[in-house]
């Protein structure tokens, strides 16, 4: 049995978790400043950085307590190295390195995007690569092929806005509260997805990349046009049409990626993977093609440290270890 | 901000044209330059930065919106490019200081493109280009202002902009940076 302590501070969540053998979550503590952010309408980095410093040690203590273990039982410490805000990343990375050095425990730096993949390996203990993983959140839209644990190739990514960013920005134009993504998802279940005609990014192009900037601009134009005419936007219909435009493209690329690689499994991860519309559409599309579909429970879709611990465990299993000189990398790539 | 004269006003009809204007400005950049981009959501700011990045040798497809992540660093070519977005900073000045963003906003050995930079205007480098985007239906009016930029560079830039052949009618009275 091997216990890994995971630490995640790349954005606004301060998180720590203890994971057994890379698959079993013994504890997963997430302290989020999302409530504070709601007041401001976005990530408030100044608050985020300060809160990370205040929260990091209590959160680690709580993760150890809830798992019923002490640092003496920990065989590996994993922390997010990037991508993210350097000031936020440093808090978690430094805590991890300090603990590793003081207790002589191996330490490993993990890519945040890589971490999201492992949310699925935690949620589905029998799941093995190879698989396609589509990671969609406010800051990222990445289509990956996981050939085996620790071996990834990027098949596609957004060329402009992330899917979640597009939903949030259009939601803002519609006057919806932040974060607008979950509200749009809920409204979309009630609305007519054919009510508004919105474009699909990079339609007709042979690519596994994504583009949501044109959709954002088209949605903005539609909202402005309605305003100028004195017409009301039917918000539920608009949300459904917007969601449809986003999900169409996400499903299309994931299926193409499965076809191109021969992978039989498709996984979702990231905050937008919590979308019921996306899950339902992706699951149906996979079933139609006899592909296996996986998505983590909501708590593992958003940022957490269990996924970092799991990713770190599997890297370490392959013999990897990071030097204590490892630096935070704000623009780290997989 | 003091009233300045525009060095160019350009009306673009397609996203590709907006990106091309960015490429022209990118070719004129030297270490220490800041480009401050102003305009509504969907006005073409990130697209313009794709052009800037391309002229510096980076793959424009790697230029993604930094709205959520706040900063993207592009390294490895002739010049390091920092791409920032202050859209979500509420108390921008305090947060710029707390985050140590001064280094990005007063670059020394690099160039910086900042979206929604007006939110932290006092922290922006004095020496900079302000680029204002106005949405005219499907067209965009792009007005470029130069602050504390050498006259010779301005003249070269003006020539390069006019070679694009995009200084169409309808360009008069461009928006002023606030």
Short mmCIF file of C-alpha atoms in Angstrom, two decimals:
data_model
loop_
_atom_site.label_atom_id
_atom_site.label_comp_id
_atom_site.label_asym_id
_atom_site.label_seq_id
_atom_site.Cartn_x
_atom_site.Cartn_y
_atom_site.Cartn_z
CA UNK A 1 0.00 0.00 0.00
CA UNK A 2 1.30 3.42 -0.94
CA UNK A 3 -0.19 6.71 0.22
CA UNK A 4 0.26 9.91 -1.75
CA UNK A 5 -0.43 13.39 -0.41
CA UNK A 6 -1.62 15.68 -3.19
CA UNK A 7 -1.61 19.48 -3.12
CA UNK A 8 -3.33 21.79 -5.61
CA UNK A 9 -3.24 25.61 -5.62
CA UNK A 10 -3.13 26.56 -9.29
CA UNK A 11 -6.16 28.85 -9.28
CA UNK A 12 -8.69 29.72 -6.60
CA UNK A 13 -9.00 26.41 -4.73
CA UNK A 14 -6.66 25.45 -1.92
CA UNK A 15 -6.82 21.67 -1.89
CA UNK A 16 -5.11 18.68 -0.31
CA UNK A 17 -5.92 14.99 -0.50
CA UNK A 18 -4.64 11.58 0.50
CA UNK A 19 -4.95 8.87 -2.15
CA UNK A 20 -4.13 5.16 -1.76
CA UNK A 21 -2.36 3.37 -4.61
CA UNK A 22 -3.40 6.08 -7.05
CA UNK A 23 -7.01 4.90 -7.10
CA UNK A 24 -8.68 5.20 -3.73
CA UNK A 25 -9.47 8.58 -2.16
CA UNK A 26 -8.98 8.50 1.61
CA UNK A 27 -9.62 12.23 1.91
CA UNK A 28 -10.08 15.21 -0.39
CA UNK A 29 -10.33 18.68 1.10
CA UNK A 30 -11.14 21.68 -1.09
CA UNK A 31 -11.32 25.17 0.39
CA UNK A 32 -12.68 27.46 -2.27
CA UNK A 33 -12.93 31.20 -2.36
CA UNK A 34 -15.68 30.90 -4.98
CA UNK A 35 -18.17 32.51 -2.60
CA UNK A 36 -15.96 35.56 -2.35
CA UNK A 37 -15.50 35.54 -6.10
CA UNK A 38 -19.21 35.63 -6.71
CA UNK A 39 -19.25 39.09 -5.19
CA UNK A 40 -16.58 40.24 -7.63
CA UNK A 41 -17.66 38.34 -10.72
CA UNK A 42 -14.42 36.46 -11.28
CA UNK A 43 -11.25 35.07 -9.83
CA UNK A 44 -9.84 37.63 -7.46
CA UNK A 45 -6.16 36.73 -7.52
CA UNK A 46 -5.12 39.02 -4.72
CA UNK A 47 -7.64 37.36 -2.45
CA UNK A 48 -6.79 33.96 -3.91
CA UNK A 49 -3.05 34.29 -3.19
CA UNK A 50 -3.52 35.46 0.33
CA UNK A 51 -6.11 32.79 1.06
CA UNK A 52 -3.81 30.07 -0.26
CA UNK A 53 -1.19 31.08 2.27
CA UNK A 54 -3.70 31.18 5.10
CA UNK A 55 -5.36 27.92 4.16
CA UNK A 56 -2.61 25.64 2.90
CA UNK A 57 -1.42 24.17 6.24
CA UNK A 58 -4.90 23.77 7.81
CA UNK A 59 -6.11 22.12 4.59
CA UNK A 60 -3.17 19.67 4.57
CA UNK A 61 -3.78 18.89 8.28
CA UNK A 62 -7.43 18.27 7.61
CA UNK A 63 -6.67 15.97 4.68
CA UNK A 64 -4.32 13.89 6.85
CA UNK A 65 -6.83 13.82 9.73
CA UNK A 66 -9.76 12.80 7.58
CA UNK A 67 -7.67 10.02 6.06
CA UNK A 68 -6.70 8.93 9.56
CA UNK A 69 -2.99 9.04 8.77
CA UNK A 70 0.05 11.13 9.67
CA UNK A 71 2.91 12.40 7.55
CA UNK A 72 4.88 9.31 8.63
CA UNK A 73 2.52 7.18 6.54
CA UNK A 74 2.94 9.28 3.39
CA UNK A 75 5.14 7.70 0.72
CA UNK A 76 4.95 10.47 -1.88
CA UNK A 77 4.00 14.14 -2.07
CA UNK A 78 2.61 15.49 -5.34
CA UNK A 79 1.86 19.15 -6.07
CA UNK A 80 0.68 21.12 -9.09
CA UNK A 81 3.62 22.74 -10.87
CA UNK A 82 1.59 24.52 -13.57
CA UNK A 83 -0.12 25.87 -15.56
CA UNK A 84 -1.62 28.53 -13.33
CA UNK A 85 -0.87 31.78 -11.58
CA UNK A 86 2.71 31.82 -10.38
CA UNK A 87 1.82 33.38 -7.01
CA UNK A 88 -0.83 30.74 -6.32
CA UNK A 89 1.20 27.80 -7.63
CA UNK A 90 4.17 28.75 -5.46
CA UNK A 91 2.19 28.42 -2.23
CA UNK A 92 1.29 24.77 -2.84
CA UNK A 93 4.59 23.86 -4.45
CA UNK A 94 6.66 25.35 -1.63
CA UNK A 95 4.56 23.64 1.04
CA UNK A 96 4.99 20.31 -0.77
CA UNK A 97 8.73 20.73 -1.20
CA UNK A 98 9.23 21.84 2.41
CA UNK A 99 7.34 18.81 3.75
CA UNK A 100 9.16 16.48 1.38
CA UNK A 101 12.54 17.87 2.42
CA UNK A 102 11.80 17.87 6.16
CA UNK A 103 10.40 14.31 6.16
CA UNK A 104 12.64 12.90 3.44
CA UNK A 105 9.65 11.90 1.30
CA UNK A 106 9.91 11.74 -2.50
CA UNK A 107 8.31 14.71 -4.23
CA UNK A 108 6.82 15.03 -7.69
CA UNK A 109 5.47 18.02 -9.64
CA UNK A 110 2.30 17.43 -11.65
CA UNK A 111 0.77 19.23 -14.60
CA UNK A 112 -2.69 20.51 -13.70
CA UNK A 113 -4.20 19.31 -17.00
CA UNK A 114 -2.64 15.90 -16.47
CA UNK A 115 -4.28 15.90 -13.04
CA UNK A 116 -7.74 16.38 -14.53
CA UNK A 117 -7.33 13.17 -16.55
CA UNK A 118 -6.86 11.19 -13.35
CA UNK A 119 -10.19 12.27 -11.93
CA UNK A 120 -11.53 9.49 -14.17
CA UNK A 121 -9.05 6.88 -12.96
CA UNK A 122 -10.08 7.71 -9.40
CA UNK A 123 -13.79 7.51 -10.14
CA UNK A 124 -13.56 4.29 -12.16
CA UNK A 125 -11.08 1.91 -10.50
CA UNK A 126 -11.11 -0.58 -13.37
CA UNK A 127 -10.53 2.03 -16.08
CA UNK A 128 -7.25 1.70 -17.96
CA UNK A 129 -5.66 3.54 -20.86
CA UNK A 130 -5.65 3.86 -23.81
CA UNK A 131 -8.36 6.50 -23.82
CA UNK A 132 -9.33 9.89 -25.18
CA UNK A 133 -9.71 12.60 -22.57
CA UNK A 134 -11.47 15.89 -23.25
CA UNK A 135 -10.66 18.44 -20.53
CA UNK A 136 -13.00 21.42 -20.60
CA UNK A 137 -13.04 24.26 -18.08
CA UNK A 138 -13.03 28.03 -17.82
CA UNK A 139 -9.34 28.24 -18.67
CA UNK A 140 -8.73 25.11 -20.75
CA UNK A 141 -10.07 23.08 -23.64
CA UNK A 142 -7.70 20.20 -24.38
CA UNK A 143 -8.20 16.98 -26.29
CA UNK A 144 -5.69 14.34 -25.21
CA UNK A 145 -4.82 10.78 -26.08
CA UNK A 146 -3.64 8.77 -23.11
CA UNK A 147 -1.71 5.88 -24.55
CA UNK A 148 -0.69 4.57 -21.14
CA UNK A 149 -0.24 6.02 -17.66
CA UNK A 150 2.14 8.97 -17.90
CA UNK A 151 2.14 9.08 -21.69
CA UNK A 152 -0.03 11.70 -23.35
CA UNK A 153 -0.31 13.33 -26.72
CA UNK A 154 -2.30 16.46 -27.34
CA UNK A 155 -4.60 16.02 -30.32
CA UNK A 156 -6.36 19.37 -30.14
CA UNK A 157 -6.86 22.49 -28.08
CA UNK A 158 -8.73 25.75 -28.29
CA UNK A 159 -7.19 28.38 -30.54
CA UNK A 160 -8.80 31.23 -28.62
CA UNK A 161 -11.37 31.05 -25.81
CA UNK A 162 -11.92 28.04 -23.56
CA UNK A 163 -15.39 26.49 -23.74
CA UNK A 164 -16.21 27.51 -20.18
CA UNK A 165 -14.99 31.05 -20.79
CA UNK A 166 -17.34 31.36 -23.78
CA UNK A 167 -20.27 30.20 -21.63
CA UNK A 168 -19.36 32.57 -18.80
CA UNK A 169 -18.86 35.61 -21.05
CA UNK A 170 -22.08 35.11 -22.99
CA UNK A 171 -23.85 34.46 -19.68
CA UNK A 172 -22.61 37.81 -18.50
CA UNK A 173 -24.05 39.50 -21.59
CA UNK A 174 -27.35 37.80 -20.78
CA UNK A 175 -27.19 39.24 -17.27
CA UNK A 176 -26.76 35.84 -15.58
CA UNK A 177 -24.93 35.56 -12.25
CA UNK A 178 -21.30 34.41 -12.15
CA UNK A 179 -20.27 31.73 -12.76
CA UNK A 180 -22.74 31.55 -15.59
CA UNK A 181 -21.80 28.08 -16.89
CA UNK A 182 -23.91 26.04 -14.44
CA UNK A 183 -26.87 28.45 -14.87
CA UNK A 184 -26.69 28.17 -18.65
CA UNK A 185 -26.54 24.38 -18.34
CA UNK A 186 -29.68 24.33 -16.18
CA UNK A 187 -31.55 26.78 -18.45
CA UNK A 188 -30.46 24.81 -21.51
CA UNK A 189 -32.39 21.77 -20.25
CA UNK A 190 -35.60 23.82 -20.51
CA UNK A 191 -34.95 25.71 -23.73
CA UNK A 192 -35.18 24.96 -27.43
CA UNK A 193 -31.67 24.39 -28.86
CA UNK A 194 -32.87 25.25 -32.37
CA UNK A 195 -34.34 28.63 -31.39
CA UNK A 196 -31.25 30.67 -32.27
CA UNK A 197 -28.84 29.96 -35.07
CA UNK A 198 -25.26 30.13 -33.77
CA UNK A 199 -22.05 29.08 -35.54
CA UNK A 200 -19.88 26.01 -34.88
CA UNK A 201 -16.22 27.00 -34.57
CA UNK A 202 -13.82 25.77 -37.29
CA UNK A 203 -16.68 24.06 -39.13
CA UNK A 204 -15.45 22.45 -42.32
CA UNK A 205 -11.81 22.50 -41.26
CA UNK A 206 -9.92 19.22 -40.92
CA UNK A 207 -8.76 19.67 -37.37
CA UNK A 208 -9.19 18.45 -33.82
CA UNK A 209 -8.74 22.01 -32.52
CA UNK A 210 -11.52 24.16 -31.10
CA UNK A 211 -12.51 27.80 -31.50
CA UNK A 212 -15.17 29.48 -29.37
CA UNK A 213 -14.33 33.13 -29.98
CA UNK A 214 -16.47 33.35 -33.12
CA UNK A 215 -19.39 31.83 -31.24
CA UNK A 216 -18.96 34.39 -28.45
CA UNK A 217 -18.97 37.25 -30.97
CA UNK A 218 -21.98 35.85 -32.84
CA UNK A 219 -23.89 35.47 -29.57
CA UNK A 220 -22.97 39.04 -28.62
CA UNK A 221 -24.21 40.31 -32.00
CA UNK A 222 -27.47 38.41 -31.61
CA UNK A 223 -28.04 39.86 -28.14
CA UNK A 224 -27.24 43.40 -29.33
CA UNK A 225 -29.49 43.06 -32.37
CA UNK A 226 -32.39 41.99 -30.19
CA UNK A 227 -31.72 44.92 -27.86
CA UNK A 228 -31.72 47.41 -30.75
CA UNK A 229 -35.02 46.04 -32.01
CA UNK A 230 -36.46 46.24 -28.53
CA UNK A 231 -36.96 42.47 -28.48
CA UNK A 232 -36.58 40.25 -25.45
CA UNK A 233 -34.04 37.43 -25.65
CA UNK A 234 -35.69 34.17 -24.66
CA UNK A 235 -32.99 33.30 -22.16
CA UNK A 236 -33.69 29.56 -21.83
CA UNK A 237 -33.85 29.15 -25.62
CA UNK A 238 -30.69 31.19 -26.04
CA UNK A 239 -28.89 29.15 -23.38
CA UNK A 240 -30.01 25.93 -25.07
CA UNK A 241 -28.84 27.15 -28.48
CA UNK A 242 -25.49 28.29 -27.09
CA UNK A 243 -24.96 25.03 -25.23
CA UNK A 244 -25.86 23.09 -28.36
CA UNK A 245 -23.26 25.01 -30.38
CA UNK A 246 -20.57 24.31 -27.77
CA UNK A 247 -21.50 20.66 -27.20
CA UNK A 248 -21.83 19.85 -30.93
CA UNK A 249 -18.19 20.77 -31.41
CA UNK A 250 -16.95 19.04 -28.26
CA UNK A 251 -18.71 15.78 -29.19
CA UNK A 252 -17.57 15.98 -32.81
CA UNK A 253 -13.88 16.35 -31.89
CA UNK A 254 -13.96 13.65 -29.20
CA UNK A 255 -15.47 11.13 -31.62
CA UNK A 256 -13.02 12.06 -34.37
CA UNK A 257 -10.16 11.67 -31.89
CA UNK A 258 -11.39 8.19 -30.91
CA UNK A 259 -11.59 7.25 -34.55
CA UNK A 260 -8.15 8.62 -35.38
CA UNK A 261 -6.44 6.81 -32.48
CA UNK A 262 -8.58 3.70 -32.34
CA UNK A 263 -9.24 4.36 -28.66
CA UNK A 264 -12.38 2.63 -27.38
CA UNK A 265 -12.83 4.87 -24.32
CA UNK A 266 -13.78 8.54 -24.11
CA UNK A 267 -13.43 10.47 -20.85
CA UNK A 268 -14.54 13.94 -19.84
CA UNK A 269 -12.88 16.09 -17.21
CA UNK A 270 -12.67 19.70 -16.00
CA UNK A 271 -15.35 22.01 -14.64
CA UNK A 272 -17.49 21.99 -17.80
CA UNK A 273 -17.62 18.17 -17.55
CA UNK A 274 -20.15 18.83 -14.78
CA UNK A 275 -22.59 19.98 -17.48
CA UNK A 276 -25.56 17.62 -17.70
CA UNK A 277 -26.16 18.59 -21.32
CA UNK A 278 -22.57 17.75 -22.29
CA UNK A 279 -22.59 14.45 -20.37
CA UNK A 280 -25.88 13.31 -21.86
CA UNK A 281 -24.89 14.19 -25.42
CA UNK A 282 -21.42 12.68 -25.15
CA UNK A 283 -22.74 9.51 -23.57
CA UNK A 284 -25.38 9.06 -26.27
CA UNK A 285 -22.86 9.68 -29.05
CA UNK A 286 -20.43 7.18 -27.55
CA UNK A 287 -23.13 4.55 -27.11
CA UNK A 288 -24.09 4.93 -30.75
CA UNK A 289 -20.52 4.13 -31.77
CA UNK A 290 -20.03 1.41 -29.16
CA UNK A 291 -17.42 3.47 -27.33
CA UNK A 292 -17.13 3.40 -23.56
CA UNK A 293 -17.91 6.72 -21.91
CA UNK A 294 -16.56 7.95 -18.57
CA UNK A 295 -17.00 11.13 -16.56
CA UNK A 296 -16.02 11.81 -12.98
CA UNK A 297 -18.55 12.77 -10.29
CA UNK A 298 -19.08 16.54 -10.05
CA UNK A 299 -16.75 16.92 -7.03
CA UNK A 300 -13.87 15.52 -9.11
CA UNK A 301 -14.65 17.60 -12.21
CA UNK A 302 -13.63 20.86 -10.61
CA UNK A 303 -10.17 21.50 -9.21
CA UNK A 304 -9.17 19.13 -6.42
CA UNK A 305 -6.00 17.59 -5.02
CA UNK A 306 -7.02 13.92 -5.25
CA UNK A 307 -6.50 14.03 -9.00
CA UNK A 308 -3.04 15.54 -8.45
CA UNK A 309 -2.15 12.78 -5.98
CA UNK A 310 -3.33 10.12 -8.43
CA UNK A 311 -1.40 11.61 -11.36
CA UNK A 312 1.69 11.92 -9.14
CA UNK A 313 1.37 8.32 -7.98
CA UNK A 314 1.28 6.93 -11.52
CA UNK A 315 4.23 9.07 -12.59
CA UNK A 316 6.24 7.93 -9.60
CA UNK A 317 5.29 4.33 -10.39
CA UNK A 318 7.12 4.84 -13.66
CA UNK A 319 10.23 5.78 -11.68
CA UNK A 320 9.89 9.53 -11.88
CA UNK A 321 10.84 11.94 -9.13
CA UNK A 322 11.19 15.74 -9.18
CA UNK A 323 14.12 17.67 -7.77
CA UNK A 324 13.43 20.01 -4.87
CA UNK A 325 14.66 22.81 -7.14
CA UNK A 326 11.53 22.39 -9.30
CA UNK A 327 9.97 25.74 -10.10
CA UNK A 328 6.39 26.81 -10.69
CA UNK A 329 5.69 27.06 -14.44
CA UNK A 330 2.75 29.39 -15.20
CA UNK A 331 2.60 28.23 -18.85
CA UNK A 332 3.52 24.57 -18.34
CA UNK A 333 2.50 22.28 -21.21
CA UNK A 334 1.82 18.59 -21.21
CA UNK B 1 -4.70 60.13 -19.72
CA UNK B 2 -3.59 63.00 -21.87
CA UNK B 3 -5.27 63.40 -25.18
CA UNK B 4 -3.02 62.07 -27.91
CA UNK B 5 -3.22 62.02 -31.63
CA UNK B 6 -3.90 58.75 -33.33
CA UNK B 7 -1.02 57.55 -35.48
CA UNK B 8 -3.35 55.32 -37.51
CA UNK B 9 -7.03 54.53 -37.86
CA UNK B 10 -7.83 51.36 -39.72
CA UNK B 11 -11.16 49.73 -40.52
CA UNK B 12 -11.05 45.97 -40.90
CA UNK B 13 -13.76 43.86 -42.48
CA UNK B 14 -12.62 40.38 -41.55
CA UNK B 15 -10.88 38.70 -38.60
CA UNK B 16 -7.92 38.02 -40.91
CA UNK B 17 -7.54 41.75 -41.52
CA UNK B 18 -7.57 42.48 -37.79
CA UNK B 19 -4.88 39.85 -37.30
CA UNK B 20 -2.87 41.43 -40.13
CA UNK B 21 -2.93 44.82 -38.39
CA UNK B 22 -1.57 43.10 -35.30
CA UNK B 23 1.23 41.60 -37.36
CA UNK B 24 2.28 45.04 -38.60
CA UNK B 25 2.49 46.44 -35.09
CA UNK B 26 4.28 43.30 -33.89
CA UNK B 27 7.05 43.77 -36.45
CA UNK B 28 7.74 47.24 -35.03
CA UNK B 29 8.04 46.15 -31.41
CA UNK B 30 11.29 46.35 -29.47
CA UNK B 31 12.08 45.13 -25.94
CA UNK B 32 10.27 47.20 -23.34
CA UNK B 33 7.20 47.95 -25.47
CA UNK B 34 3.72 47.58 -24.02
CA UNK B 35 0.62 47.24 -26.17
CA UNK B 36 -2.59 48.14 -24.35
CA UNK B 37 -5.72 46.81 -26.05
CA UNK B 38 -9.08 48.41 -25.38
CA UNK B 39 -12.46 47.30 -26.65
CA UNK B 40 -15.59 45.36 -25.80
CA UNK B 41 -15.94 41.59 -25.58
CA UNK B 42 -15.56 40.14 -29.06
CA UNK B 43 -14.01 43.29 -30.53
CA UNK B 44 -10.87 41.47 -31.69
CA UNK B 45 -8.28 42.05 -28.96
CA UNK B 46 -7.09 38.45 -28.66
CA UNK B 47 -7.14 38.13 -32.45
CA UNK B 48 -4.89 41.19 -32.71
CA UNK B 49 -2.47 39.57 -30.23
CA UNK B 50 -2.38 36.49 -32.48
CA UNK B 51 -1.03 38.77 -35.20
CA UNK B 52 1.50 40.31 -32.83
CA UNK B 53 2.65 36.86 -31.74
CA UNK B 54 2.90 35.58 -35.30
CA UNK B 55 5.19 38.45 -36.28
CA UNK B 56 7.43 37.58 -33.33
CA UNK B 57 7.68 33.98 -34.55
CA UNK B 58 5.08 32.27 -32.36
CA UNK B 59 2.30 30.01 -33.58
CA UNK B 60 -0.85 32.17 -33.51
CA UNK B 61 -2.87 29.05 -32.63
CA UNK B 62 -1.04 29.00 -29.30
CA UNK B 63 -2.41 32.44 -28.42
CA UNK B 64 -5.44 31.73 -26.27
CA UNK B 65 -7.54 34.12 -24.26
CA UNK B 66 -5.90 34.75 -20.87
CA UNK B 67 -9.16 35.86 -19.26
CA UNK B 68 -9.28 33.02 -16.73
CA UNK B 69 -5.59 32.36 -16.41
CA UNK B 70 -4.68 36.11 -16.40
CA UNK B 71 -1.20 35.67 -17.93
CA UNK B 72 0.24 33.62 -20.77
CA UNK B 73 3.96 33.70 -21.43
CA UNK B 74 5.30 32.99 -24.90
CA UNK B 75 9.04 32.31 -24.88
CA UNK B 76 11.71 31.02 -27.17
CA UNK B 77 11.59 33.38 -30.13
CA UNK B 78 13.20 36.74 -30.91
CA UNK B 79 11.29 38.40 -28.09
CA UNK B 80 9.43 37.04 -25.09
CA UNK B 81 5.75 38.00 -25.27
CA UNK B 82 3.60 38.35 -22.17
CA UNK B 83 -0.13 38.27 -22.83
CA UNK B 84 -2.29 39.57 -19.98
CA UNK B 85 -5.97 40.18 -19.40
CA UNK B 86 -7.17 42.40 -16.54
CA UNK B 87 -10.86 41.83 -17.40
CA UNK B 88 -11.64 40.04 -14.16
CA UNK B 89 -9.62 42.19 -11.78
CA UNK B 90 -11.96 44.32 -9.77
CA UNK B 91 -9.53 46.29 -7.68
CA UNK B 92 -6.97 46.04 -10.45
CA UNK B 93 -4.26 48.29 -9.02
CA UNK B 94 -4.14 46.53 -5.65
CA UNK B 95 -4.16 43.14 -7.34
CA UNK B 96 -1.46 44.10 -9.84
CA UNK B 97 0.76 44.96 -6.89
CA UNK B 98 -0.14 41.87 -4.86
CA UNK B 99 0.56 39.61 -7.82
CA UNK B 100 3.79 41.30 -8.82
CA UNK B 101 2.35 42.10 -12.25
CA UNK B 102 4.39 45.33 -12.41
CA UNK B 103 7.11 43.32 -14.16
CA UNK B 104 4.68 42.37 -16.90
CA UNK B 105 3.26 45.88 -17.25
CA UNK B 106 6.66 47.56 -17.40
CA UNK B 107 8.56 44.96 -19.38
CA UNK B 108 12.32 45.30 -19.81
CA UNK B 109 13.66 42.51 -22.01
CA UNK B 110 10.25 41.48 -23.33
CA UNK B 111 7.10 42.91 -24.84
CA UNK B 112 3.66 42.81 -23.26
CA UNK B 113 0.18 42.84 -24.74
CA UNK B 114 -2.48 43.59 -22.16
CA UNK B 115 -6.24 43.35 -22.68
CA UNK B 116 -8.43 45.59 -20.53
CA UNK B 117 -5.25 47.36 -19.43
CA UNK B 118 -7.20 50.55 -18.74
CA UNK B 119 -8.38 48.90 -15.52
CA UNK B 120 -4.86 49.25 -14.19
CA UNK B 121 -3.85 52.31 -16.20
CA UNK B 122 -1.55 53.91 -13.59
CA UNK B 123 0.50 50.70 -13.50
CA UNK B 124 1.02 50.62 -17.26
CA UNK B 125 4.34 51.59 -18.75
CA UNK B 126 4.42 55.24 -19.90
CA UNK B 127 6.02 54.08 -23.13
CA UNK B 128 3.36 52.19 -24.98
CA UNK B 129 0.91 51.77 -27.80
CA UNK B 130 -2.78 52.10 -27.00
CA UNK B 131 -4.95 50.23 -29.47
CA UNK B 132 -8.67 50.95 -29.37
CA UNK B 133 -11.20 48.63 -31.02
CA UNK B 134 -14.70 49.77 -31.93
CA UNK B 135 -17.37 47.39 -33.17
CA UNK B 136 -19.12 48.67 -36.32
CA UNK B 137 -21.45 45.79 -37.09
CA UNK B 138 -19.20 43.14 -38.59
CA UNK B 139 -16.40 45.66 -39.11
CA UNK B 140 -13.88 46.91 -36.57
CA UNK B 141 -12.35 50.36 -36.34
CA UNK B 142 -8.86 50.04 -34.89
CA UNK B 143 -7.19 53.24 -33.72
CA UNK B 144 -3.54 53.16 -32.70
CA UNK B 145 -2.01 55.74 -30.37
CA UNK B 146 1.68 56.02 -29.52
CA UNK B 147 2.97 57.30 -26.18
CA UNK B 148 6.61 58.18 -25.68
CA UNK B 149 7.55 56.29 -28.84
CA UNK B 150 10.37 57.68 -31.01
CA UNK B 151 9.14 59.73 -33.97
CA UNK B 152 11.09 57.60 -36.44
CA UNK B 153 9.36 54.40 -35.31
CA UNK B 154 6.00 56.12 -35.56
CA UNK B 155 6.67 57.19 -39.13
CA UNK B 156 7.84 53.72 -40.12
CA UNK B 157 4.76 52.23 -38.55
CA UNK B 158 2.46 54.65 -40.33
CA UNK B 159 4.03 53.64 -43.64
CA UNK B 160 3.61 49.97 -42.80
CA UNK B 161 -0.03 50.46 -41.83
CA UNK B 162 -0.81 52.34 -45.02
CA UNK B 163 0.79 49.52 -47.07
CA UNK B 164 -1.99 47.29 -45.74
CA UNK B 165 -4.40 49.41 -47.77
CA UNK B 166 -7.05 49.25 -45.05
CA UNK B 167 -7.33 52.94 -44.18
CA UNK B 168 -10.79 53.13 -45.61
CA UNK B 169 -13.37 55.80 -45.31
CA UNK B 170 -15.34 55.66 -42.11
CA UNK B 171 -12.12 55.82 -40.17
CA UNK B 172 -12.46 59.42 -39.08
CA UNK B 173 -12.99 60.32 -35.46
CA UNK B 174 -11.58 57.16 -33.95
CA UNK B 175 -12.29 56.48 -30.30
CA UNK B 176 -9.93 57.88 -27.74
CA UNK B 177 -8.41 55.75 -25.04
CA UNK B 178 -9.97 56.49 -21.71
#
